[in-house]
Short mmCIF file of C-alpha atoms in Angstrom, two decimals:
data_model
loop_
_atom_site.label_atom_id
_atom_site.label_comp_id
_atom_site.label_asym_id
_atom_site.label_seq_id
_atom_site.Cartn_x
_atom_site.Cartn_y
_atom_site.Cartn_z
CA UNK A 1 -16.85 4.07 -30.01
CA UNK A 2 -13.36 3.62 -31.48
CA UNK A 3 -13.55 7.17 -32.85
CA UNK A 4 -14.55 8.49 -29.44
CA UNK A 5 -11.67 6.56 -27.90
CA UNK A 6 -9.21 8.11 -30.33
CA UNK A 7 -10.52 11.58 -29.50
CA UNK A 8 -10.12 10.91 -25.79
CA UNK A 9 -6.63 9.55 -26.37
CA UNK A 10 -5.64 12.62 -28.38
CA UNK A 11 -7.04 14.89 -25.68
CA UNK A 12 -5.02 13.03 -23.04
CA UNK A 13 -1.89 13.10 -25.20
CA UNK A 14 -2.38 16.84 -25.78
CA UNK A 15 -2.87 17.45 -22.05
CA UNK A 16 0.35 15.57 -21.36
CA UNK A 17 2.19 17.69 -23.95
CA UNK A 18 1.06 21.08 -22.64
CA UNK A 19 1.48 20.31 -18.95
CA UNK A 20 4.80 19.62 -17.29
CA UNK A 21 5.74 18.25 -13.91
CA UNK A 22 6.55 20.95 -11.33
CA UNK A 23 9.97 21.33 -9.77
CA UNK A 24 9.55 18.93 -6.82
CA UNK A 25 11.56 20.92 -4.28
CA UNK A 26 9.80 24.24 -5.01
CA UNK A 27 6.42 22.50 -5.15
CA UNK A 28 7.03 20.87 -1.76
CA UNK A 29 7.90 24.14 -0.08
CA UNK A 30 4.74 25.68 -1.51
CA UNK A 31 2.65 22.73 -0.28
CA UNK A 32 4.08 23.07 3.24
CA UNK A 33 3.39 26.79 3.26
CA UNK A 34 -0.22 26.19 2.15
CA UNK A 35 -0.69 23.49 4.80
CA UNK A 36 0.56 25.77 7.57
CA UNK A 37 -1.46 28.76 6.33
CA UNK A 38 -4.68 26.74 6.08
CA UNK A 39 -4.28 25.07 9.49
CA UNK A 40 -2.80 27.97 11.46
CA UNK A 41 -6.04 28.68 13.37
CA UNK A 42 -6.78 25.06 14.24
CA UNK A 43 -6.00 23.75 17.73
CA UNK A 44 -2.91 22.00 16.35
CA UNK A 45 -1.79 25.08 14.43
CA UNK A 46 -2.10 27.26 17.52
CA UNK A 47 -0.31 24.71 19.72
CA UNK A 48 2.70 24.70 17.40
CA UNK A 49 2.48 28.39 16.44
CA UNK A 50 2.04 27.94 12.69
CA UNK A 51 1.58 31.71 12.27
CA UNK A 52 5.12 32.23 13.54
CA UNK A 53 6.53 29.39 11.41
CA UNK A 54 5.15 31.10 8.32
CA UNK A 55 7.45 34.07 9.00
CA UNK A 56 10.62 31.96 8.99
CA UNK A 57 13.24 32.40 6.28
CA UNK A 58 13.63 28.59 6.10
CA UNK A 59 10.09 27.37 6.58
CA UNK A 60 11.02 23.68 6.25
CA UNK A 61 13.70 23.87 8.97
CA UNK A 62 11.40 25.88 11.26
CA UNK A 63 8.61 23.33 10.80
CA UNK A 64 10.94 20.41 11.53
CA UNK A 65 12.35 22.13 14.59
CA UNK A 66 8.95 23.00 16.09
CA UNK A 67 6.62 20.10 15.26
CA UNK A 68 7.42 16.60 16.59
CA UNK A 69 7.20 13.37 14.61
CA UNK A 70 3.93 11.52 15.22
CA UNK A 71 2.98 7.88 14.97
CA UNK A 72 -0.69 6.89 14.92
CA UNK A 73 -0.99 6.43 18.70
CA UNK A 74 0.44 9.89 19.37
CA UNK A 75 -1.64 11.58 16.67
CA UNK A 76 -4.86 9.90 17.73
CA UNK A 77 -4.26 10.04 21.47
CA UNK A 78 -3.45 13.76 21.51
CA UNK A 79 -5.61 15.05 18.64
CA UNK A 80 -7.71 12.86 16.38
CA UNK A 81 -9.85 11.34 19.14
CA UNK A 82 -11.47 14.76 19.53
CA UNK A 83 -12.70 14.50 15.93
CA UNK A 84 -14.45 11.21 16.72
CA UNK A 85 -16.14 13.01 19.61
CA UNK A 86 -17.52 15.67 17.25
CA UNK A 87 -15.08 18.53 17.80
CA UNK A 88 -14.07 20.79 14.92
CA UNK A 89 -10.93 22.66 13.88
CA UNK A 90 -8.66 20.18 15.62
CA UNK A 91 -5.86 19.42 13.14
CA UNK A 92 -7.58 20.76 9.99
CA UNK A 93 -10.28 23.40 9.54
CA UNK A 94 -13.88 22.26 9.94
CA UNK A 95 -15.46 19.06 11.11
CA UNK A 96 -15.07 15.50 9.95
CA UNK A 97 -17.31 13.66 7.45
CA UNK A 98 -15.21 10.53 6.93
CA UNK A 99 -12.79 8.30 8.78
CA UNK A 100 -10.77 5.68 6.93
CA UNK A 101 -10.55 2.47 8.93
CA UNK A 102 -7.01 1.40 8.26
CA UNK A 103 -6.84 -2.25 7.23
CA UNK A 104 -3.08 -2.52 7.37
CA UNK A 105 -1.03 -5.34 8.76
CA UNK A 106 0.29 -4.25 12.11
CA UNK A 107 -2.53 -3.48 14.51
CA UNK A 108 -6.25 -3.21 15.14
CA UNK A 109 -8.36 -0.70 13.20
CA UNK A 110 -7.09 2.85 13.08
CA UNK A 111 -9.30 5.87 12.49
CA UNK A 112 -7.65 8.10 9.87
CA UNK A 113 -9.48 11.36 9.11
CA UNK A 114 -10.35 11.92 5.45
CA UNK A 115 -11.28 15.53 4.75
CA UNK A 116 -13.03 17.00 1.74
CA UNK A 117 -9.68 18.55 0.79
CA UNK A 118 -8.12 15.09 0.80
CA UNK A 119 -10.89 13.69 -1.41
CA UNK A 120 -10.22 16.55 -3.83
CA UNK A 121 -6.51 15.68 -3.78
CA UNK A 122 -7.27 12.00 -4.43
CA UNK A 123 -9.49 12.92 -7.39
CA UNK A 124 -6.75 15.19 -8.75
CA UNK A 125 -4.24 12.36 -8.40
CA UNK A 126 -6.63 10.01 -10.19
CA UNK A 127 -6.98 12.45 -13.09
CA UNK A 128 -3.19 12.72 -13.19
CA UNK A 129 -3.02 8.93 -13.43
CA UNK A 130 -5.36 9.02 -16.43
CA UNK A 131 -3.46 11.80 -18.20
CA UNK A 132 -0.17 9.99 -17.62
CA UNK A 133 -1.46 6.81 -19.21
CA UNK A 134 -0.52 8.15 -22.65
CA UNK A 135 3.05 7.11 -21.81
CA UNK A 136 2.01 3.45 -21.99
CA UNK A 137 1.06 3.71 -25.68
CA UNK A 138 -2.43 2.25 -25.40
CA UNK A 139 -4.76 2.15 -28.43
CA UNK A 140 -7.56 4.70 -28.65
CA UNK A 141 -10.22 2.02 -28.19
CA UNK A 142 -8.93 1.36 -24.67
CA UNK A 143 -10.33 4.70 -23.51
CA UNK A 144 -13.91 3.58 -24.17
CA UNK A 145 -13.63 0.48 -21.98
CA UNK A 146 -14.78 0.02 -18.41
CA UNK A 147 -12.62 -0.04 -15.27
CA UNK A 148 -13.21 -2.70 -12.61
CA UNK A 149 -12.13 -1.33 -9.22
CA UNK A 150 -11.95 -4.09 -6.63
CA UNK A 151 -11.82 -2.25 -3.34
CA UNK A 152 -13.62 -2.39 -0.05
CA UNK A 153 -17.36 -1.91 0.28
CA UNK A 154 -18.77 1.50 -0.63
CA UNK A 155 -21.50 0.92 1.95
CA UNK A 156 -19.99 3.05 4.70
CA UNK A 157 -20.74 2.79 8.41
CA UNK A 158 -22.87 5.71 9.57
CA UNK A 159 -21.97 7.07 12.99
CA UNK A 160 -23.36 10.14 14.77
CA UNK A 161 -21.79 12.83 12.61
CA UNK A 162 -19.51 10.93 10.24
CA UNK A 163 -19.10 7.82 8.10
CA UNK A 164 -16.44 5.13 8.37
CA UNK A 165 -14.95 2.70 5.86
CA UNK A 166 -11.75 1.79 4.07
CA UNK A 167 -10.16 4.48 1.91
CA UNK A 168 -10.94 2.60 -1.33
CA UNK A 169 -14.61 2.46 -0.34
CA UNK A 170 -14.70 6.13 0.66
CA UNK A 171 -13.00 7.12 -2.61
CA UNK A 172 -15.33 4.98 -4.73
CA UNK A 173 -18.38 6.39 -2.97
CA UNK A 174 -17.21 9.87 -3.98
CA UNK A 175 -16.42 9.20 -7.65
CA UNK A 176 -17.45 12.03 -9.97
CA UNK A 177 -20.74 11.51 -11.81
CA UNK A 178 -19.11 11.44 -15.25
CA UNK A 179 -17.07 8.39 -14.20
CA UNK A 180 -20.16 6.30 -13.42
CA UNK A 181 -20.47 4.91 -16.94
CA UNK A 182 -16.93 3.52 -16.79
CA UNK A 183 -16.90 2.25 -13.20
CA UNK A 184 -17.57 -1.39 -12.42
CA UNK A 185 -18.87 -3.28 -10.52
CA UNK A 186 -21.11 -0.25 -9.90
CA UNK A 187 -22.46 1.04 -6.62
CA UNK A 188 -25.12 -1.65 -6.14
CA UNK A 189 -22.54 -4.46 -6.07
CA UNK A 190 -19.81 -2.35 -4.48
CA UNK A 191 -22.16 -1.62 -1.58
CA UNK A 192 -22.28 -5.32 -0.63
CA UNK A 193 -20.34 -5.63 2.62
CA UNK A 194 -19.76 -9.40 2.52
CA UNK A 195 -16.69 -10.14 0.38
CA UNK A 196 -17.81 -13.58 -0.82
CA UNK A 197 -21.24 -12.30 -1.81
CA UNK A 198 -19.74 -9.30 -3.60
CA UNK A 199 -17.36 -11.51 -5.63
CA UNK A 200 -20.21 -13.91 -6.44
CA UNK A 201 -22.25 -11.03 -7.88
CA UNK A 202 -19.24 -9.80 -9.85
CA UNK A 203 -18.81 -13.28 -11.33
CA UNK A 204 -22.48 -13.36 -12.34
CA UNK A 205 -22.41 -9.93 -13.99
CA UNK A 206 -18.92 -10.15 -15.50
CA UNK A 207 -19.98 -11.39 -19.00
CA UNK A 208 -22.07 -8.23 -19.44
CA UNK A 209 -19.09 -5.92 -19.02
CA UNK A 210 -16.34 -4.79 -21.39
CA UNK A 211 -13.43 -4.36 -18.99
CA UNK A 212 -10.23 -2.68 -20.15
CA UNK A 213 -8.57 -2.13 -16.79
CA UNK A 214 -8.61 -3.82 -13.37
CA UNK A 215 -7.52 -2.12 -10.15
CA UNK A 216 -6.91 -3.72 -6.76
CA UNK A 217 -4.57 -5.60 -4.41
CA UNK A 218 -3.12 -8.65 -6.23
CA UNK A 219 -4.20 -11.38 -3.80
CA UNK A 220 -7.86 -10.34 -3.88
CA UNK A 221 -7.86 -9.62 -7.63
CA UNK A 222 -6.57 -13.15 -8.23
CA UNK A 223 -9.28 -14.70 -6.05
CA UNK A 224 -11.93 -12.65 -7.89
CA UNK A 225 -10.63 -13.66 -11.33
CA UNK A 226 -10.57 -17.33 -10.34
CA UNK A 227 -14.18 -17.08 -9.20
CA UNK A 228 -15.23 -15.41 -12.48
CA UNK A 229 -13.42 -18.06 -14.52
CA UNK A 230 -14.89 -20.92 -12.47
CA UNK A 231 -18.45 -19.55 -12.44
CA UNK A 232 -18.48 -18.89 -16.18
CA UNK A 233 -16.55 -22.07 -17.10
CA UNK A 234 -13.75 -20.19 -18.84
CA UNK A 235 -10.18 -21.11 -19.69
CA UNK A 236 -8.97 -17.56 -19.00
CA UNK A 237 -10.42 -14.14 -18.27
CA UNK A 238 -9.81 -12.83 -21.79
CA UNK A 239 -12.55 -15.13 -23.10
CA UNK A 240 -15.12 -12.68 -21.72
CA UNK A 241 -12.94 -9.56 -21.48
CA UNK A 242 -10.92 -9.60 -24.71
CA UNK A 243 -10.10 -5.88 -24.32
CA UNK A 244 -8.54 -6.23 -20.85
CA UNK A 245 -5.13 -4.54 -21.25
CA UNK A 246 -4.16 -2.86 -17.97
CA UNK A 247 -3.86 -3.85 -14.32
CA UNK A 248 -3.18 -1.04 -11.84
CA UNK A 249 -1.79 -2.70 -8.76
CA UNK A 250 -0.82 -1.41 -5.34
CA UNK A 251 -0.67 -2.06 -1.63
CA UNK A 252 1.90 -4.86 -1.81
CA UNK A 253 4.77 -5.97 -4.04
CA UNK A 254 3.36 -7.28 -7.33
CA UNK A 255 6.12 -9.69 -8.40
CA UNK A 256 5.13 -12.57 -6.04
CA UNK A 257 1.73 -12.67 -7.77
CA UNK A 258 2.77 -12.14 -11.40
CA UNK A 259 3.34 -15.81 -12.29
CA UNK A 260 0.04 -17.11 -10.91
CA UNK A 261 -1.97 -14.13 -12.20
CA UNK A 262 -0.65 -14.52 -15.72
CA UNK A 263 -1.95 -18.10 -15.73
CA UNK A 264 -5.42 -16.52 -15.71
CA UNK A 265 -4.76 -14.33 -18.77
CA UNK A 266 -4.48 -15.19 -22.45
CA UNK A 267 -1.59 -12.73 -22.60
CA UNK A 268 0.19 -10.50 -20.05
CA UNK A 269 -1.24 -7.07 -19.28
CA UNK A 270 0.38 -3.69 -18.88
CA UNK A 271 1.06 -3.34 -15.14
CA UNK A 272 0.94 0.12 -13.55
CA UNK A 273 1.89 0.50 -9.89
CA UNK A 274 0.05 2.90 -7.58
CA UNK A 275 0.45 3.99 -3.96
CA UNK A 276 -2.89 4.81 -2.35
CA UNK A 277 -2.96 4.64 1.44
CA UNK A 278 -5.54 5.56 4.07
CA UNK A 279 -3.59 8.78 4.52
CA UNK A 280 -3.73 9.82 0.85
CA UNK A 281 -2.81 9.09 -2.77
CA UNK A 282 0.97 9.19 -2.54
CA UNK A 283 2.49 8.15 -5.88
CA UNK A 284 1.93 6.53 -9.28
CA UNK A 285 4.09 4.86 -11.89
CA UNK A 286 4.35 7.33 -14.76
CA UNK A 287 6.33 5.37 -17.32
CA UNK A 288 6.73 1.77 -18.56
CA UNK A 289 10.50 2.36 -18.51
CA UNK A 290 10.70 2.25 -14.71
CA UNK A 291 9.15 0.29 -11.87
CA UNK A 292 9.44 3.34 -9.61
CA UNK A 293 6.53 5.60 -8.75
CA UNK A 294 6.46 9.40 -8.86
CA UNK A 295 5.33 11.31 -5.78
CA UNK A 296 2.73 14.05 -6.14
CA UNK A 297 4.85 17.01 -4.97
CA UNK A 298 2.10 19.61 -5.46
CA UNK A 299 -1.04 17.82 -4.27
CA UNK A 300 -1.65 18.43 -0.57
CA UNK A 301 1.07 16.19 0.93
CA UNK A 302 4.45 17.25 2.31
CA UNK A 303 6.94 14.38 2.40
CA UNK A 304 9.81 13.80 4.83
CA UNK A 305 12.34 11.00 5.18
CA UNK A 306 14.01 9.41 8.23
CA UNK A 307 17.01 7.08 7.65
CA UNK A 308 15.80 3.55 8.35
CA UNK A 309 18.36 1.88 10.58
CA UNK A 310 18.81 0.80 14.18
CA UNK A 311 20.30 4.14 15.18
CA UNK A 312 17.14 6.06 14.27
CA UNK A 313 14.29 3.50 14.47
CA UNK A 314 13.54 1.36 17.52
CA UNK A 315 12.56 -2.32 17.72
CA UNK A 316 8.88 -1.39 17.45
CA UNK A 317 9.44 0.41 14.14
CA UNK A 318 9.07 3.90 15.66
CA UNK A 319 11.32 6.87 14.94
CA UNK A 320 13.60 7.58 17.89
CA UNK A 321 13.71 11.08 19.42
CA UNK A 322 16.38 13.19 17.79
CA UNK A 323 16.57 11.11 14.61
CA UNK A 324 17.59 13.11 11.52
CA UNK A 325 14.71 13.98 9.20
CA UNK A 326 15.19 15.17 5.62
CA UNK A 327 12.94 16.95 3.16
CA UNK A 328 12.89 15.78 -0.45
CA UNK A 329 15.52 18.42 -1.20
CA UNK A 330 18.06 16.99 1.26
CA UNK A 331 17.28 13.26 1.15
CA UNK A 332 19.56 10.99 -0.87
CA UNK A 333 18.84 8.45 -3.56
CA UNK A 334 18.98 4.69 -2.92
CA UNK A 335 18.78 4.94 0.88
CA UNK A 336 16.05 3.26 2.93
CA UNK A 337 13.89 5.89 4.66
CA UNK A 338 10.86 5.90 6.93
CA UNK A 339 8.25 8.01 5.14
CA UNK A 340 6.56 10.88 7.02
CA UNK A 341 3.51 12.77 5.73
CA UNK A 342 1.88 16.09 6.53
CA UNK A 343 -1.44 16.33 4.71
CA UNK A 344 -4.66 18.18 3.97
CA UNK A 345 -6.38 15.65 6.23
CA UNK A 346 -4.59 17.06 9.26
CA UNK A 347 -1.80 14.50 9.61
CA UNK A 348 1.40 16.18 10.79
CA UNK A 349 4.87 14.65 10.39
CA UNK A 350 3.04 11.36 10.51
CA UNK A 351 4.70 7.94 10.24
CA UNK A 352 2.69 6.11 7.62
CA UNK A 353 4.54 2.87 8.46
CA UNK A 354 6.18 2.34 5.07
CA UNK A 355 9.84 2.45 4.14
CA UNK A 356 10.88 3.80 0.75
CA UNK A 357 13.92 4.57 -1.38
CA UNK A 358 14.20 7.64 -3.59
CA UNK A 359 15.27 6.28 -6.96
CA UNK A 360 15.31 9.56 -8.93
CA UNK A 361 15.25 12.79 -6.94
CA UNK A 362 14.81 15.07 -9.95
CA UNK A 363 11.62 13.21 -10.87
CA UNK A 364 10.59 12.64 -7.23
CA UNK A 365 10.43 8.91 -7.91
CA UNK A 366 10.41 6.31 -5.16
CA UNK A 367 9.94 2.62 -4.58
CA UNK A 368 8.39 1.02 -1.50
CA UNK A 369 10.89 -1.21 0.29
CA UNK A 370 8.82 -2.51 3.21
CA UNK A 371 7.10 -1.70 6.46
CA UNK A 372 8.75 -0.27 9.56
CA UNK A 373 7.23 -3.05 11.68
CA UNK A 374 8.01 -5.71 9.07
CA UNK A 375 11.73 -5.40 9.58
CA UNK A 376 13.18 -8.58 11.06
CA UNK A 377 15.91 -7.49 13.45
CA UNK A 378 15.34 -9.36 16.72
CA UNK A 379 18.87 -10.82 16.65
CA UNK A 380 20.55 -8.20 14.45
CA UNK A 381 19.65 -9.79 11.11
CA UNK A 382 18.27 -6.49 9.68
CA UNK A 383 16.14 -8.15 7.01
CA UNK A 384 13.79 -5.92 5.03
CA UNK A 385 10.67 -7.16 3.25
CA UNK A 386 12.30 -6.36 -0.08
CA UNK A 387 15.25 -8.62 0.75
CA UNK A 388 12.86 -11.37 1.78
CA UNK A 389 10.87 -11.03 -1.43
CA UNK A 390 14.06 -11.14 -3.51
CA UNK A 391 15.21 -14.31 -1.75
CA UNK A 392 11.86 -15.99 -2.37
CA UNK A 393 12.07 -15.18 -6.08
CA UNK A 394 15.37 -17.14 -6.09
CA UNK A 395 13.58 -20.07 -4.44
CA UNK A 396 10.85 -19.95 -7.08
CA UNK A 397 13.44 -20.28 -9.81
CA UNK A 398 15.43 -22.99 -8.03
CA UNK A 399 12.45 -25.22 -7.21
CA UNK A 400 10.04 -24.18 -10.01
CA UNK A 401 7.35 -23.17 -7.53
CA UNK A 402 5.09 -20.19 -6.86
CA UNK A 403 5.39 -18.49 -3.45
CA UNK A 404 2.94 -15.61 -3.05
CA UNK A 405 2.41 -15.36 0.69
CA UNK A 406 4.72 -15.74 3.66
CA UNK A 407 4.97 -14.93 7.35
CA UNK A 408 8.22 -15.07 9.32
CA UNK A 409 9.26 -14.49 12.92
CA UNK A 410 12.23 -14.89 15.22
CA UNK A 411 11.13 -17.58 17.69
CA UNK A 412 12.83 -19.35 20.57
CA UNK A 413 14.27 -22.84 20.42
CA UNK A 414 15.24 -23.24 24.04
CA UNK A 415 17.51 -20.31 24.90
CA UNK A 416 18.34 -19.64 21.25
CA UNK A 417 16.54 -17.92 18.38
CA UNK A 418 15.72 -19.27 14.95
CA UNK A 419 13.82 -17.75 12.02
CA UNK A 420 10.67 -19.72 11.32
CA UNK A 421 8.98 -19.22 7.94
CA UNK A 422 5.53 -20.23 6.75
CA UNK A 423 5.54 -20.14 2.94
CA UNK A 424 2.62 -20.63 0.57
CA UNK A 425 3.69 -23.10 -2.10
CA UNK A 426 1.97 -24.74 -5.06
CA UNK A 427 4.23 -27.82 -4.91
CA UNK A 428 5.94 -29.88 -2.21
CA UNK A 429 9.72 -29.56 -2.31
CA UNK A 430 11.74 -30.77 0.68
CA UNK A 431 11.27 -28.04 3.34
CA UNK A 432 14.73 -28.72 4.80
CA UNK A 433 16.39 -28.10 1.42
CA UNK A 434 14.19 -25.03 0.89
CA UNK A 435 15.36 -23.68 4.28
CA UNK A 436 18.99 -24.30 3.33
CA UNK A 437 18.56 -22.50 0.02
CA UNK A 438 16.76 -19.57 1.62
CA UNK A 439 19.42 -19.29 4.31
CA UNK A 440 22.21 -19.39 1.71
CA UNK A 441 20.62 -16.66 -0.41
CA UNK A 442 20.01 -14.38 2.55
CA UNK A 443 23.57 -14.86 3.83
CA UNK A 444 24.97 -13.96 0.42
CA UNK A 445 22.88 -10.81 0.08
CA UNK A 446 22.74 -9.37 3.60
CA UNK A 447 25.95 -9.03 5.59
CA UNK A 448 24.07 -8.30 8.83
CA UNK A 449 22.07 -11.49 8.44
CA UNK A 450 25.27 -13.42 7.75
CA UNK A 451 26.86 -12.06 10.94
CA UNK A 452 23.72 -12.86 12.95
CA UNK A 453 23.77 -16.45 11.65
CA UNK A 454 27.20 -16.89 13.17
CA UNK A 455 26.08 -15.58 16.52
CA UNK A 456 22.59 -15.29 18.01
CA UNK A 457 20.55 -16.67 15.10
CA UNK A 458 21.04 -20.42 15.40
CA UNK A 459 18.92 -21.77 12.57
CA UNK A 460 16.17 -21.40 10.01
CA UNK A 461 13.07 -23.51 9.44
CA UNK A 462 10.52 -23.40 6.63
CA UNK A 463 7.06 -24.90 6.53
CA UNK A 464 5.20 -25.05 3.21
CA UNK A 465 1.43 -24.63 3.38
CA UNK A 466 -1.40 -23.94 0.90
CA UNK A 467 -2.01 -20.26 0.25
CA UNK A 468 -5.68 -20.57 1.16
CA UNK A 469 -4.64 -20.96 4.81
CA UNK A 470 -3.33 -17.38 4.78
CA UNK A 471 -6.60 -16.09 3.33
CA UNK A 472 -8.73 -18.15 5.72
CA UNK A 473 -6.72 -16.77 8.63
CA UNK A 474 -7.19 -13.25 7.25
CA UNK A 475 -10.94 -13.82 6.97
CA UNK A 476 -11.25 -15.07 10.54
CA UNK A 477 -8.94 -12.55 12.21
CA UNK A 478 -9.33 -9.50 9.95
CA UNK A 479 -11.54 -9.78 6.88
CA UNK A 480 -11.23 -10.56 3.19
CA UNK A 481 -10.73 -8.19 0.28
CA UNK A 482 -10.47 -4.42 0.16
CA UNK A 483 -7.03 -3.21 1.14
CA UNK A 484 -6.38 -5.97 3.68
CA UNK A 485 -2.81 -7.27 3.43
CA UNK A 486 -1.13 -10.34 4.87
CA UNK A 487 1.57 -9.36 7.42
CA UNK A 488 5.08 -10.47 6.54
CA UNK A 489 6.83 -10.25 9.92
CA UNK A 490 5.24 -11.06 13.26
CA UNK A 491 6.28 -10.86 16.87
CA UNK A 492 6.78 -14.28 18.42
CA UNK A 493 3.53 -14.25 20.41
CA UNK A 494 1.41 -13.41 17.35
CA UNK A 495 3.35 -15.87 15.21
CA UNK A 496 2.66 -18.72 17.63
CA UNK A 497 -1.06 -17.91 17.41
CA UNK A 498 -0.83 -18.08 13.62
CA UNK A 499 1.06 -21.37 13.90
CA UNK A 500 -1.72 -22.72 16.09
CA UNK A 501 -4.26 -21.67 13.47
CA UNK A 502 -2.26 -23.55 10.81
CA UNK A 503 -2.21 -26.69 12.95
CA UNK A 504 -5.98 -26.53 13.51
CA UNK A 505 -6.83 -25.73 9.90
CA UNK A 506 -8.87 -28.33 8.09
#
């Protein structure tokens, strides 16, 4: 098997040597042209005269001038609901076999169309991820090991003319046949809808597997690993999976989970970040020398960028009419942008809900900085999720604690506002001192927050609670596992409901 692994490794290395990344700007213009050409006879393409746009000298500018920005409610309300009703050729040629049920953090389930063309693009991106792995200098034997993909259930919901499920479940149910020998937990276990039952079966079968790579959202991967270790009476996961070398993470920031995850390993793994959303496979980390991820500029997605500030984004996280929108060519590095996608699933100038920074334009590399609706700005504090995460890492160092989950909101105290934080914590430092430290760090690192603290924002409170409360709340109000993420910022009404859940938890 080691010999086979070396041959696979050499083939991957050779593929990486003879292929080169396309010029991102030229590739993006070609993608947009292909999108418009393919969809020009759909209802959407006719409504916005794609045939005429294709004649323009500057196709990007013509597209941006003609087609409006869409959020989910606009896209679904005007177009995608027809797909659920069985219509064809609405925003992309043909009918609709799959809908991804978005399990994000900001609203009830969303129905995101997933076309056959998108599944092809996701498979292509997955192959690109494999061929790029040569950059991480893994031994040949790694390429004979199995991959444990902890996603949502592959048992999809059958409706009249389509199936529904989370994107990870849809993708796993469409894995190529050749991948079956590597894929764990396998379709039988992956089909189990109940999260607890699925993890129990994984724990029972785990000693039979030779896992080299794990993939999944950190919170749920950690819960799974703890269950495997407990069920099999292990000290760490490497006692049954000695060849485990790689963890491909995604969905949320990894750093809050690193410390607690590494307590479950005999040694740290190689961590590779990925960006798979219900709307498509957006980016992957291509090198161990950077924490940024490279966009796929030539794989069925056209990217656009809206400056993320109060002038261009409203209090609900939606792009304001008339806001400037830039293609990859004209966007700048190290600026927070709202990400827009136009895709082979028939999303058009669609707000995915994430904010990003371009870290290297020549390489089309980005990093996720937060969510448009997870931007705390009720009283002008302008706090991003990234800034919150950075401040909590300072707290971890100062108090020698682990803080993986948090929820924050601006809430009333009489006529005034305060920021109230619920923090998961593995120890019990003084919450008043923790609040003072958090406040101090945020004031030092965000001038808008510092100004707000001298005006409308009258205080800050922290409450330290066990992390299992967050997961129990997720189970009762959403569900466990898959791509479900804990929200970071809530509106006051929702936050008070969460606070009530915390008080009633036992």
